[in-house]
mmCIF file of C-alpha atoms in Angstrom:
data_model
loop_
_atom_site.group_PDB
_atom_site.id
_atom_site.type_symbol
_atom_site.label_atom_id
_atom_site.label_comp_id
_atom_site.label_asym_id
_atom_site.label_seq_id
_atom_site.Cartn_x
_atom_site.Cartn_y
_atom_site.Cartn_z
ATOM 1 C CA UNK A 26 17.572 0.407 -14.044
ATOM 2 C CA UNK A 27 21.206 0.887 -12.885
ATOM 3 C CA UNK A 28 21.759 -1.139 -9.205
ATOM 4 C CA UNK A 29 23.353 1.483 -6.714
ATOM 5 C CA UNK A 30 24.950 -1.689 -4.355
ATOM 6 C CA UNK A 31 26.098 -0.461 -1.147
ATOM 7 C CA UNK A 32 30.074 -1.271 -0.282
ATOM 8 C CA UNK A 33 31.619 -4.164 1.872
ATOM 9 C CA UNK A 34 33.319 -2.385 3.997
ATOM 10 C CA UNK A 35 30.104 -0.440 5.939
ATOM 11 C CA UNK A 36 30.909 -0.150 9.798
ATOM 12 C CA UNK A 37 29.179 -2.485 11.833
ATOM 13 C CA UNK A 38 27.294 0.639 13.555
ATOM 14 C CA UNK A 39 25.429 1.692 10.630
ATOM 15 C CA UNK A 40 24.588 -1.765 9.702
ATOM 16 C CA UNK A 41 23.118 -2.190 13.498
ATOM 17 C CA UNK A 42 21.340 1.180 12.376
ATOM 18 C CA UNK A 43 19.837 -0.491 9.033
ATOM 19 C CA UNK A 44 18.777 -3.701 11.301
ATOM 20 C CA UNK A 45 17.076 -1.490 13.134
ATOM 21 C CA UNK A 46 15.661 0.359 10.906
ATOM 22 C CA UNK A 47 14.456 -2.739 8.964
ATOM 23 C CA UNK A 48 12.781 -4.363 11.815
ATOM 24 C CA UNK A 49 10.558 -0.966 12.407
ATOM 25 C CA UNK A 50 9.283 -0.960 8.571
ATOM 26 C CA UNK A 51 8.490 -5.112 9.618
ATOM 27 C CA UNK A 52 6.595 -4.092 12.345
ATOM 28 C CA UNK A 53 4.600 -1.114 10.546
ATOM 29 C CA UNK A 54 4.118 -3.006 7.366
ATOM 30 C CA UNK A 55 3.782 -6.931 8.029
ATOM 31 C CA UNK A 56 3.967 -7.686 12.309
ATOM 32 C CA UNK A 57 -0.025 -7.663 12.211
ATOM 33 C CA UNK A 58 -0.499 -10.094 9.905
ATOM 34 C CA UNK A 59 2.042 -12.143 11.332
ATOM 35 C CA UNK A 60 0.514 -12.128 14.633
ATOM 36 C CA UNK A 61 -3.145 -12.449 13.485
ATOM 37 C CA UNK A 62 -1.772 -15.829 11.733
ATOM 38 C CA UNK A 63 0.358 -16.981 14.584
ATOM 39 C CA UNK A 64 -2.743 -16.759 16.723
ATOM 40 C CA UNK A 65 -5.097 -18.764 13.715
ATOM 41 C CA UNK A 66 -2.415 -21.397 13.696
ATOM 42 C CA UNK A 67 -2.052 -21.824 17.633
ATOM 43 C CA UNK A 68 -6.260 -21.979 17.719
ATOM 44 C CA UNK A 69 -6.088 -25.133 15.400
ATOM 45 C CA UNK A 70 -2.929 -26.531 16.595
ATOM 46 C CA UNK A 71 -2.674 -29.071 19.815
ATOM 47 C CA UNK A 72 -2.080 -25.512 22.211
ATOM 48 C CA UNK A 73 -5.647 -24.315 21.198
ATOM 49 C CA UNK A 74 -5.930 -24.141 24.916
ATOM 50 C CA UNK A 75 -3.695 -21.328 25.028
ATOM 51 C CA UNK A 76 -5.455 -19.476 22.297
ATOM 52 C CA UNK A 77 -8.383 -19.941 24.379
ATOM 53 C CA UNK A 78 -7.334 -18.094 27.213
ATOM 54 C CA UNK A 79 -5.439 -15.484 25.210
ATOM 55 C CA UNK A 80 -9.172 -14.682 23.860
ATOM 56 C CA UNK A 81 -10.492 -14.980 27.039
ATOM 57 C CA UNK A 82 -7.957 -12.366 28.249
ATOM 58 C CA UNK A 83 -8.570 -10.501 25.298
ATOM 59 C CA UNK A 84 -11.895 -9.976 25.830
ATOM 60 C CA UNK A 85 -11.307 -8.614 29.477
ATOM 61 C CA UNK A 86 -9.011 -6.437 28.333
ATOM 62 C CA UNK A 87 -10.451 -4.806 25.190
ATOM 63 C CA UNK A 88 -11.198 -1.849 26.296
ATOM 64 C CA UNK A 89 -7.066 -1.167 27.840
ATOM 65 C CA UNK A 90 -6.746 1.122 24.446
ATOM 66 C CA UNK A 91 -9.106 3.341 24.878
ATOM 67 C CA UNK A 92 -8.387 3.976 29.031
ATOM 68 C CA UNK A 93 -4.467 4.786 28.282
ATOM 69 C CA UNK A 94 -3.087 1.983 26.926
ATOM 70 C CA UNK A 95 -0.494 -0.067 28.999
ATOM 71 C CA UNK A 96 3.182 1.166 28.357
ATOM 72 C CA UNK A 97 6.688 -0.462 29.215
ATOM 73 C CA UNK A 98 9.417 1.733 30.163
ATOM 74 C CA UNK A 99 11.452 -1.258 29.415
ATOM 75 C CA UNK A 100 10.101 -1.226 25.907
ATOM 76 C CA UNK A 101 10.599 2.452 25.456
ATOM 77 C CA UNK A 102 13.694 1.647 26.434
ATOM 78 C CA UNK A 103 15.457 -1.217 24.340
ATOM 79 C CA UNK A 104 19.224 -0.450 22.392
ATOM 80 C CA UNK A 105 17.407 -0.977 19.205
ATOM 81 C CA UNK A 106 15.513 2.322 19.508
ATOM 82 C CA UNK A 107 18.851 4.004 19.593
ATOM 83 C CA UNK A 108 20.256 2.656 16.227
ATOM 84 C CA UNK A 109 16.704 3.256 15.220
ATOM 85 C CA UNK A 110 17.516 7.338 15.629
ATOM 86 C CA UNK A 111 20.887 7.435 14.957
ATOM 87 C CA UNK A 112 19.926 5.918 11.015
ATOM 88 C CA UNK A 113 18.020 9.150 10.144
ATOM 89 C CA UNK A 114 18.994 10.515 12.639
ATOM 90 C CA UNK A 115 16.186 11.541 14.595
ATOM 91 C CA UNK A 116 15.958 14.851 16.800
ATOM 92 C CA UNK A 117 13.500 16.348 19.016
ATOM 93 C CA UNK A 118 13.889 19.659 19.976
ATOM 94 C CA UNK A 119 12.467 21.319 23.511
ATOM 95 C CA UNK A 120 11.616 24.637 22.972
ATOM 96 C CA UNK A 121 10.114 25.785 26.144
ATOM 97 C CA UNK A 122 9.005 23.732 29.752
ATOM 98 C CA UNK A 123 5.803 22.442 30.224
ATOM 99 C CA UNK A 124 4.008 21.887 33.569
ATOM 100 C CA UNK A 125 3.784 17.964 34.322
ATOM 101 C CA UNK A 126 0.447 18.998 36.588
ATOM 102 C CA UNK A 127 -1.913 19.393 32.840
ATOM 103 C CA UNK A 128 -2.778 17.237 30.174
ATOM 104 C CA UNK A 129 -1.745 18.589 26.603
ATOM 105 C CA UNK A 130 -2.405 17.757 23.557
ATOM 106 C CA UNK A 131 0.239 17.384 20.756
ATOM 107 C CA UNK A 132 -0.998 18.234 16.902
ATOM 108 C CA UNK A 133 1.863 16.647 14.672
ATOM 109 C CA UNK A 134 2.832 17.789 11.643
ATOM 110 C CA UNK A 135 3.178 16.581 9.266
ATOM 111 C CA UNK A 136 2.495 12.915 8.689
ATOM 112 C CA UNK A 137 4.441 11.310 6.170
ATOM 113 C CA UNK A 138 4.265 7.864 4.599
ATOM 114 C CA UNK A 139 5.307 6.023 8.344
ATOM 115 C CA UNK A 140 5.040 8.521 10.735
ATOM 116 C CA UNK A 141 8.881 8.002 11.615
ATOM 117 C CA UNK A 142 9.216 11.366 13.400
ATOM 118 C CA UNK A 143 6.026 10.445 15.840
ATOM 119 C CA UNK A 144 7.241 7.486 16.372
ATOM 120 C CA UNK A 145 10.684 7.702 16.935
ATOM 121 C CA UNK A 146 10.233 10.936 19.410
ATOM 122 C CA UNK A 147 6.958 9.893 21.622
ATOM 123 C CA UNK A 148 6.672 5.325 21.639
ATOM 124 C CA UNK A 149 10.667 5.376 22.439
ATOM 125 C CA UNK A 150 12.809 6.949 24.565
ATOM 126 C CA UNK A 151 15.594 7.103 22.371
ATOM 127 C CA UNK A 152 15.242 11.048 21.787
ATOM 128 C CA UNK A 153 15.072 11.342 25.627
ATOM 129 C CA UNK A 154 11.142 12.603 25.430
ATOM 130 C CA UNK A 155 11.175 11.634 29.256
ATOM 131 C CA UNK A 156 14.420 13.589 30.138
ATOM 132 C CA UNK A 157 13.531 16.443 28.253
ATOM 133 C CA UNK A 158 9.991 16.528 29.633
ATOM 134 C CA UNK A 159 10.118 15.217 33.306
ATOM 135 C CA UNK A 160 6.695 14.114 34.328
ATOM 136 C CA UNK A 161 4.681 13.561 31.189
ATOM 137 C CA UNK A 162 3.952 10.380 29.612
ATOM 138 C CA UNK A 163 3.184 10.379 25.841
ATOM 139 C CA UNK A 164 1.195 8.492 24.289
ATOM 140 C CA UNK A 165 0.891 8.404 20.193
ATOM 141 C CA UNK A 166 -2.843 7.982 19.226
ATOM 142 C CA UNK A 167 -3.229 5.406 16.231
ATOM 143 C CA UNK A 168 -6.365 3.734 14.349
ATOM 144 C CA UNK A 169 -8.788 1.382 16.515
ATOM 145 C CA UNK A 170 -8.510 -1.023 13.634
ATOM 146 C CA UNK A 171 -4.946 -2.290 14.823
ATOM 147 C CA UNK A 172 -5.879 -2.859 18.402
ATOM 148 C CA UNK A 173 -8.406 -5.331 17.426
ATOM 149 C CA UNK A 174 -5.293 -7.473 16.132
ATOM 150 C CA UNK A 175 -4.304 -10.427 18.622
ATOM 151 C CA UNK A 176 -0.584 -9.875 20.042
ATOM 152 C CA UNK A 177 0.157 -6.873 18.046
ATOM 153 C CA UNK A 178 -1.663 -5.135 20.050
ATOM 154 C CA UNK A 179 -0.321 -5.980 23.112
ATOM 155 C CA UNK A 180 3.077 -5.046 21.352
ATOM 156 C CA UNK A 181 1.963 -1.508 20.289
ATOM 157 C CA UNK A 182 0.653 -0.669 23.530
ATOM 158 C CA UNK A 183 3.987 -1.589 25.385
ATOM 159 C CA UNK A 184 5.544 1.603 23.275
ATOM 160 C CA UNK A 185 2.776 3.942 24.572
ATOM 161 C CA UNK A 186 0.141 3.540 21.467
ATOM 162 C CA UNK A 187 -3.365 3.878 22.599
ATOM 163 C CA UNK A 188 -6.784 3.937 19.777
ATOM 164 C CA UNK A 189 -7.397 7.416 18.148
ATOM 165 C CA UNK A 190 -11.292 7.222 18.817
ATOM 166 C CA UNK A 191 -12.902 9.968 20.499
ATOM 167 C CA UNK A 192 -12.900 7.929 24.010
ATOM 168 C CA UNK A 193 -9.282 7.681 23.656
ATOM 169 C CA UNK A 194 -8.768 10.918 23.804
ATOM 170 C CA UNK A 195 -10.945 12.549 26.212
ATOM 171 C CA UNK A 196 -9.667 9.864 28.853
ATOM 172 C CA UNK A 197 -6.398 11.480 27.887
ATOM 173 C CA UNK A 198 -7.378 14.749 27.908
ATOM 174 C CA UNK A 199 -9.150 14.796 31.303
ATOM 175 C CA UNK A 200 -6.799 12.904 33.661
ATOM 176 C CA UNK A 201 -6.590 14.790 37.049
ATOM 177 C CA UNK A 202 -3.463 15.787 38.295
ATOM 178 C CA UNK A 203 -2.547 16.112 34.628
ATOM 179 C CA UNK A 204 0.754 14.331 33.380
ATOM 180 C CA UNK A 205 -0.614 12.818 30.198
ATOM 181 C CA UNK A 206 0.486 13.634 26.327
ATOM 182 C CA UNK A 207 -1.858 13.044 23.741
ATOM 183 C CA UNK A 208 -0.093 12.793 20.141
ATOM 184 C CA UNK A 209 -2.277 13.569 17.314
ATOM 185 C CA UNK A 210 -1.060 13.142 13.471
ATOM 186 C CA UNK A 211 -3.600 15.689 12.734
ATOM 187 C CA UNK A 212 -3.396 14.984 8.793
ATOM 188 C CA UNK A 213 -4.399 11.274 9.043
ATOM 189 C CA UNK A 214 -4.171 9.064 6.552
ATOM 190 C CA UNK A 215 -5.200 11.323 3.841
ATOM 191 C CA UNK A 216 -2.191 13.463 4.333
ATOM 192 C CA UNK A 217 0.350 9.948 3.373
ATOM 193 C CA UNK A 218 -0.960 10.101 0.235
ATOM 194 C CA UNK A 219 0.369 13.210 -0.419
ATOM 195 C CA UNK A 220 3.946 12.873 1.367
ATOM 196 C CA UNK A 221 6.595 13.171 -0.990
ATOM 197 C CA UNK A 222 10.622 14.762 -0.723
ATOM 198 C CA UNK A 223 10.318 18.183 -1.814
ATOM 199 C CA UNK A 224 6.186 18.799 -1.239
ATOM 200 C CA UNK A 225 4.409 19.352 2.081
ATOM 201 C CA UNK A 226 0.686 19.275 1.908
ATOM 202 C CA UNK A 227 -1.324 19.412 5.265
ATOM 203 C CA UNK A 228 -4.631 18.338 6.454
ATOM 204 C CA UNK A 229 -5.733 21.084 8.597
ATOM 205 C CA UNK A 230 -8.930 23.279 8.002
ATOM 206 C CA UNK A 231 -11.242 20.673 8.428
ATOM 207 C CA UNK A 232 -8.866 18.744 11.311
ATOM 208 C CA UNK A 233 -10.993 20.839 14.450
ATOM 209 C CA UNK A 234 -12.602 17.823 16.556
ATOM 210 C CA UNK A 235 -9.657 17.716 18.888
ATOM 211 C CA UNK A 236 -9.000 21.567 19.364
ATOM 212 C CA UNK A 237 -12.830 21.030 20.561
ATOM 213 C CA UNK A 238 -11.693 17.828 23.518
ATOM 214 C CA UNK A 239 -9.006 20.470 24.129
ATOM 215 C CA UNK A 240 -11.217 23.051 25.342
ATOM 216 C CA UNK A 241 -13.675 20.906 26.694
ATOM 217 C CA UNK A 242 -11.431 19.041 28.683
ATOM 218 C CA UNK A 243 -8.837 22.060 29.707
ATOM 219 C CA UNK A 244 -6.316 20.275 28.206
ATOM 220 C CA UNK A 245 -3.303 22.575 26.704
ATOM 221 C CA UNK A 246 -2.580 22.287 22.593
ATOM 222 C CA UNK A 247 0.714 22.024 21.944
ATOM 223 C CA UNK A 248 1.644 22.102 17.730
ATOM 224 C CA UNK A 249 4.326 20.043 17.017
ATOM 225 C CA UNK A 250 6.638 20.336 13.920
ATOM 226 C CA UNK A 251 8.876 17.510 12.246
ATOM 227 C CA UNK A 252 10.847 18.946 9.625
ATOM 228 C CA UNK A 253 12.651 16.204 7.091
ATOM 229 C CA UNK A 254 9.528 13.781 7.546
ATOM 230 C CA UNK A 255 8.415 13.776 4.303
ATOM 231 C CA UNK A 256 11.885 13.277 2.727
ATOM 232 C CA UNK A 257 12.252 9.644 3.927
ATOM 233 C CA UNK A 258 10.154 8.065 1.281
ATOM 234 C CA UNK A 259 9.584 8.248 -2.854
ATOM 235 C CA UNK A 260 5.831 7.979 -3.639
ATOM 236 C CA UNK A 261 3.914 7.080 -7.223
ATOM 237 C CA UNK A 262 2.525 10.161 -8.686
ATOM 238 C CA UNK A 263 -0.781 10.494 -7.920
ATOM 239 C CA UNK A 264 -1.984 13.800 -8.044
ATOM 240 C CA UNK A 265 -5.786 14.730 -6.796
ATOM 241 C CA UNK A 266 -8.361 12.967 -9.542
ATOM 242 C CA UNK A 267 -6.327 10.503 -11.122
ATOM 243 C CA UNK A 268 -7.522 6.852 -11.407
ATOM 244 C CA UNK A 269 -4.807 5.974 -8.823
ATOM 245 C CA UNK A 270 -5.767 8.785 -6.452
ATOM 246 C CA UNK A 271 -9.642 7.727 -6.906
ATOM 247 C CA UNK A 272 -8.547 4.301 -5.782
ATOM 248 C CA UNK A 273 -6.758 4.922 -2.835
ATOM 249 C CA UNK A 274 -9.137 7.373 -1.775
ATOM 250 C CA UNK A 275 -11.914 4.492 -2.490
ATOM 251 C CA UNK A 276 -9.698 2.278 -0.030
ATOM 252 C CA UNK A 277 -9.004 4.540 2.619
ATOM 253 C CA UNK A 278 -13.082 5.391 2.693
ATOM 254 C CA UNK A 279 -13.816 1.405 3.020
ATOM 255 C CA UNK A 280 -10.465 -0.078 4.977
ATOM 256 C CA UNK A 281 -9.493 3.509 6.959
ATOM 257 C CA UNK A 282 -6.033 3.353 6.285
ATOM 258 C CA UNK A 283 -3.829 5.275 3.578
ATOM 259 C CA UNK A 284 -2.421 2.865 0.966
ATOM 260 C CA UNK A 285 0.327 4.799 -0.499
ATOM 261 C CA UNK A 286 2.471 3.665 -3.160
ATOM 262 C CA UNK A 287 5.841 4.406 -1.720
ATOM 263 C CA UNK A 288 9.755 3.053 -2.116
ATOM 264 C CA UNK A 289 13.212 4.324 -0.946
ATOM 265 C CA UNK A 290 16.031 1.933 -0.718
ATOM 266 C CA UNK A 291 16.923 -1.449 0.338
ATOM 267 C CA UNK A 292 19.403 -3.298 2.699
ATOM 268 C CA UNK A 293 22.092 -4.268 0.566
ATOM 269 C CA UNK A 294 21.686 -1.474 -2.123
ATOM 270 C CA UNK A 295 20.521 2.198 -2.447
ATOM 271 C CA UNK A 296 18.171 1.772 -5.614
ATOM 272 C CA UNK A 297 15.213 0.608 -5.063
ATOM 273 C CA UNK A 298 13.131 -1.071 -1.576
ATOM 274 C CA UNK A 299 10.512 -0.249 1.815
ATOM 275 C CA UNK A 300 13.632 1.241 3.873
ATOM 276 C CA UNK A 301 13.896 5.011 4.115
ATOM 277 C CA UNK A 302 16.468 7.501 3.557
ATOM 278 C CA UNK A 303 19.086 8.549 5.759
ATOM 279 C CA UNK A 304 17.716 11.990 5.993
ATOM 280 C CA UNK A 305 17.737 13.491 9.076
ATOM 281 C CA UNK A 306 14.664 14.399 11.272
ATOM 282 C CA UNK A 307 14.099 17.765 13.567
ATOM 283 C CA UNK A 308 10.893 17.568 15.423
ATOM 284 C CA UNK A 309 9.983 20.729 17.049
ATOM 285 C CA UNK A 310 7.883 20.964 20.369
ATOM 286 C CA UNK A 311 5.846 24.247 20.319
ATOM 287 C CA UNK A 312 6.785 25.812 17.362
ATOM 288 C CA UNK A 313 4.434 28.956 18.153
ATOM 289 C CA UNK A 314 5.236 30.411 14.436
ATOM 290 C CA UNK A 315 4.284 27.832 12.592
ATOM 291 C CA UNK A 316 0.793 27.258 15.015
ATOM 292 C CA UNK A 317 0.373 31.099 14.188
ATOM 293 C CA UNK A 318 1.037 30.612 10.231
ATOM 294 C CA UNK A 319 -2.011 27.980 10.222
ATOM 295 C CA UNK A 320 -4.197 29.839 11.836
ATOM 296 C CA UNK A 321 -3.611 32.815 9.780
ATOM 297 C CA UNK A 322 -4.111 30.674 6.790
ATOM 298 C CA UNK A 323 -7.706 28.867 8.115
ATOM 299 C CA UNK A 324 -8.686 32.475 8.731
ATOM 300 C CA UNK A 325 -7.422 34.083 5.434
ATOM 301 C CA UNK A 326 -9.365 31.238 3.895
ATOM 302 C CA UNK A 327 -13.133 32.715 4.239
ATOM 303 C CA UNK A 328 -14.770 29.614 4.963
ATOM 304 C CA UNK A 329 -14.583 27.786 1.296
ATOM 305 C CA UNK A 330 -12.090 29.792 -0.145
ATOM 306 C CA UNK A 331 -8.577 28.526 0.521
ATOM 307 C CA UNK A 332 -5.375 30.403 1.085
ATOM 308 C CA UNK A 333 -2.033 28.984 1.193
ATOM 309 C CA UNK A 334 1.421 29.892 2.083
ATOM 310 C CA UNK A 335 4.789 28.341 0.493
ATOM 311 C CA UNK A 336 8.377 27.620 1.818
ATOM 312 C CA UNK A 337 10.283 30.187 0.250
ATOM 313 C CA UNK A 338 13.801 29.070 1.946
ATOM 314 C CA UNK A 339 15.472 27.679 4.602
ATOM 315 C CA UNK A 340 19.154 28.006 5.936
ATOM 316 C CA UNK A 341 20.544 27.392 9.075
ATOM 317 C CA UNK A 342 18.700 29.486 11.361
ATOM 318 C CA UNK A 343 14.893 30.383 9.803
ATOM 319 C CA UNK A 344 12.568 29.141 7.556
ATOM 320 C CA UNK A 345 10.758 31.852 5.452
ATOM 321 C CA UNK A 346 6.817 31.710 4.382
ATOM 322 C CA UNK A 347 5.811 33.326 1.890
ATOM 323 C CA UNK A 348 1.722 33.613 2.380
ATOM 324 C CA UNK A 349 -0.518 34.607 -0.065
ATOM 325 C CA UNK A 350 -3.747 36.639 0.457
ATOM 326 C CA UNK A 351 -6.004 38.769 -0.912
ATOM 327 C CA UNK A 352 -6.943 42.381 0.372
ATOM 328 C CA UNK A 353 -10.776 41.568 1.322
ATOM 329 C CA UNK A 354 -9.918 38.901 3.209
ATOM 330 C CA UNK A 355 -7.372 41.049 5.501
ATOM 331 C CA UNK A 356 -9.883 43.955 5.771
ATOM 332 C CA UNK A 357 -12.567 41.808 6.494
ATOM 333 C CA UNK A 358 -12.962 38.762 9.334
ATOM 334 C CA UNK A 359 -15.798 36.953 7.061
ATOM 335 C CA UNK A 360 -13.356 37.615 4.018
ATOM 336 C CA UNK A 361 -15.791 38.755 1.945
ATOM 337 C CA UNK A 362 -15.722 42.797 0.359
ATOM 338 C CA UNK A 363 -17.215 45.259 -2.266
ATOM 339 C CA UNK A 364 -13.541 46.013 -3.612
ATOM 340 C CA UNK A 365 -12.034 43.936 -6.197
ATOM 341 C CA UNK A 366 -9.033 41.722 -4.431
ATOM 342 C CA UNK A 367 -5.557 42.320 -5.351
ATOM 343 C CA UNK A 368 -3.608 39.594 -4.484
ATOM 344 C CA UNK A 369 -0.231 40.346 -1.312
ATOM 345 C CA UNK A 370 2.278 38.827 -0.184
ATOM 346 C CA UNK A 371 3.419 38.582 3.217
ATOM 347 C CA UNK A 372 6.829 37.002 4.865
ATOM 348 C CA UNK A 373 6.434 35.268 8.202
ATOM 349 C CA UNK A 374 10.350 33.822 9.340
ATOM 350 C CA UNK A 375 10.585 30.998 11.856
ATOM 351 C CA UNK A 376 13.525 30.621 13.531
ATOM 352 C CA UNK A 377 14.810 27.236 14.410
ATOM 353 C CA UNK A 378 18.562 28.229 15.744
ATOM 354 C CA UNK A 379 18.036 25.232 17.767
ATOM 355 C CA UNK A 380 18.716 22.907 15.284
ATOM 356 C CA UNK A 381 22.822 23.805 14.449
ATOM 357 C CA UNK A 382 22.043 23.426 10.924
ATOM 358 C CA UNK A 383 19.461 23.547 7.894
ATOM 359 C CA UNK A 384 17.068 21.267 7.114
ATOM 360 C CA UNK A 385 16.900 21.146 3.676
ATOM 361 C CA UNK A 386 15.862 22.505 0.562
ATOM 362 C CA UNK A 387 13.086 24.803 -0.308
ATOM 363 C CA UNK A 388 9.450 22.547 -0.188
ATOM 364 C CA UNK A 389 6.537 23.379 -1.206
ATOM 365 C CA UNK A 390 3.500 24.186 1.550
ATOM 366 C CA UNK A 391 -0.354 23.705 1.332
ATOM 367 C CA UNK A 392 -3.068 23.873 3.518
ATOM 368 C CA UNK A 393 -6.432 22.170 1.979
#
């Protein structure tokens, strides 16, 4: 395999941007472990003491995840988050106000291998979430596993992570006086395995347990949009029954996280390595078409049957679906009918004039 090296003569900006960059994909892939041995090796060290009292504290504060986590403007806040955007670089896009007196509920889309877009937009302030949204705090909803980790937790929570168990939210969800943003990845971890440049599977007819805190709480669902997030890695073909797709599936049902096989490019050269593309990221706040284009699909679908709709194009100021039905299930609400079904297409544009220019190619679009 040919070496693509990058040149000497980089600007120092873009190699801040890399740094950055670098030291996210660290802290996604290998700052858990790292604290989970720090604290092992302080318990049998001569400072045991202070792993002692960490546990002690610990223990007090274990349930600080699951009652809104503990964030640090100053966190959101740091320089590094702003080389962190500018690499990709990272947009998100206001689309209408919201009112900072209710609780809402974000559904992300989709989730990629990292979650880049999620992060980027709603743990920093980089992207100005607080500017553009006076009076709302988000807060990006990840796997209890991680807050069991000593120190990384504490780390995670400074950005504005809180657990993704069904406590989590509703605490969330019901605040009074409103104020709170709940950011859901709605795919999960199954979705990763399927994020790939060029392909955009989702995870949504079966995703309904938090449309359900939504109404029970009175909370507001807001769909959320990040187009480019599944360009920023390469993944290992592994296409629904293979032996690789079994095993990751067999993983993900025993561990709970995704374990996809996925490279992009390194520090020092553009072949092979765990940093991401350069390829820039629009996430849309209440894009109303696309929420519409979902449900149409879960409906069109007829209970087991499945309906899907593709990405026919995109240019600088729509993106056109192309959704595929059949007759009987547009005559009839339980999609079932006498008459044979003839398959129709239908064209659904979504503007997104906000951006200033395209977002890519044409990708394919599934709902399962």
């Amino acid at each position: 395999m040919k070496v693509e090296f990058a040149p000497l003569n980089i600007p120092l900006r873009r190699r801040l941007q890399t740094a950055a960059t670098l030291q996210w994909v660290f802290s996604f892939l290998a700052l858990a472990q790292c604290c989970l041995a720090a604290f092992v090796l302080l318990a049998l060290s001569d400072w045991w003491i202070v792993a002692l009292l960490y546990a002690g504290w610990l223990w007090l504060d274990w349930d600080t995840p699951t009652c809104g986590g503990r964030r640090s403007q100053w966190v959101r806040s740091w320089s590094v988050w702003d080389f962190f955007k500018d690499y990709f670089p990272l947009t998100l896009v206001k689309t209408v106000d919201l009112d900072p007196k209710k609780n809402y509920i974000f559904g992300f889309h989709p989730h990629g291998v990292l979650v880049a877009g999620a992060f980027g937009n709603f743990c920093t302030e980089a992207t100005g979430f607080s500017r553009l949204f006076p009076g709302l705090r988000s807060h990006l909803l990840m796997l209890p596993f991680w807050f069991r980790v000593p120190l990384f937790r504490d780390y995670i929570m400074c950005g504005g992570l809180v657990s993704s168990c069904k406590s989590s939210l509703s605490h969330l969800a019901s605040r009074p006086g409103g104020g709170n943003v709940a950011v859901i990845a709605v795919g999960g971890a199954p979705e990763a395995l399927d994020a790939r440049p060029g392909a955009l599977t989702l995870q949504v007819l079966n995703r309904k347990g938090f449309i359900k805190m939504a109404l029970k709480h009175g909370a507001q669902l807001v769909p959320v949009f990040s187009f480019g997030e599944n360009e920023l890695f390469d993944q290992m073909e592994n296409p629904s029954g293979s032996p690789l797709r079994k095993l990751q599936n067999g993983l993900q049902s025993i561990m709970g996280v995704a374990m996809p096989l996925f490279h992009a490019r390194g520090v020092f050269q553009y072949s092979f390595g765990l940093i991401p593309y350069r390829k820039p990221i629009h996430t849309v706040v209440i894009l109303q078409s696309v929420c519409a284009c979902l449900c149409v699909c879960e409906r069109m679908s007829g209970g087991k049957k499945r309906s899907g709709f593709q990405i026919t194009s995109v240019t600088s100021d729509r993106v056109v679906l192309t959704v595929l039905q059949s007759a009987a299930a547009s005559c009839s609400p339980q999609g079932s009918s006498s008459q044979p079904t003839t398959p129709s297409l239908k064209r659904k544009y979504i503007s997104h004039d906000a951006f200033g220019h395209g977002v890519g190619s044409s990708s394919r679009f599934r709902v399962v």
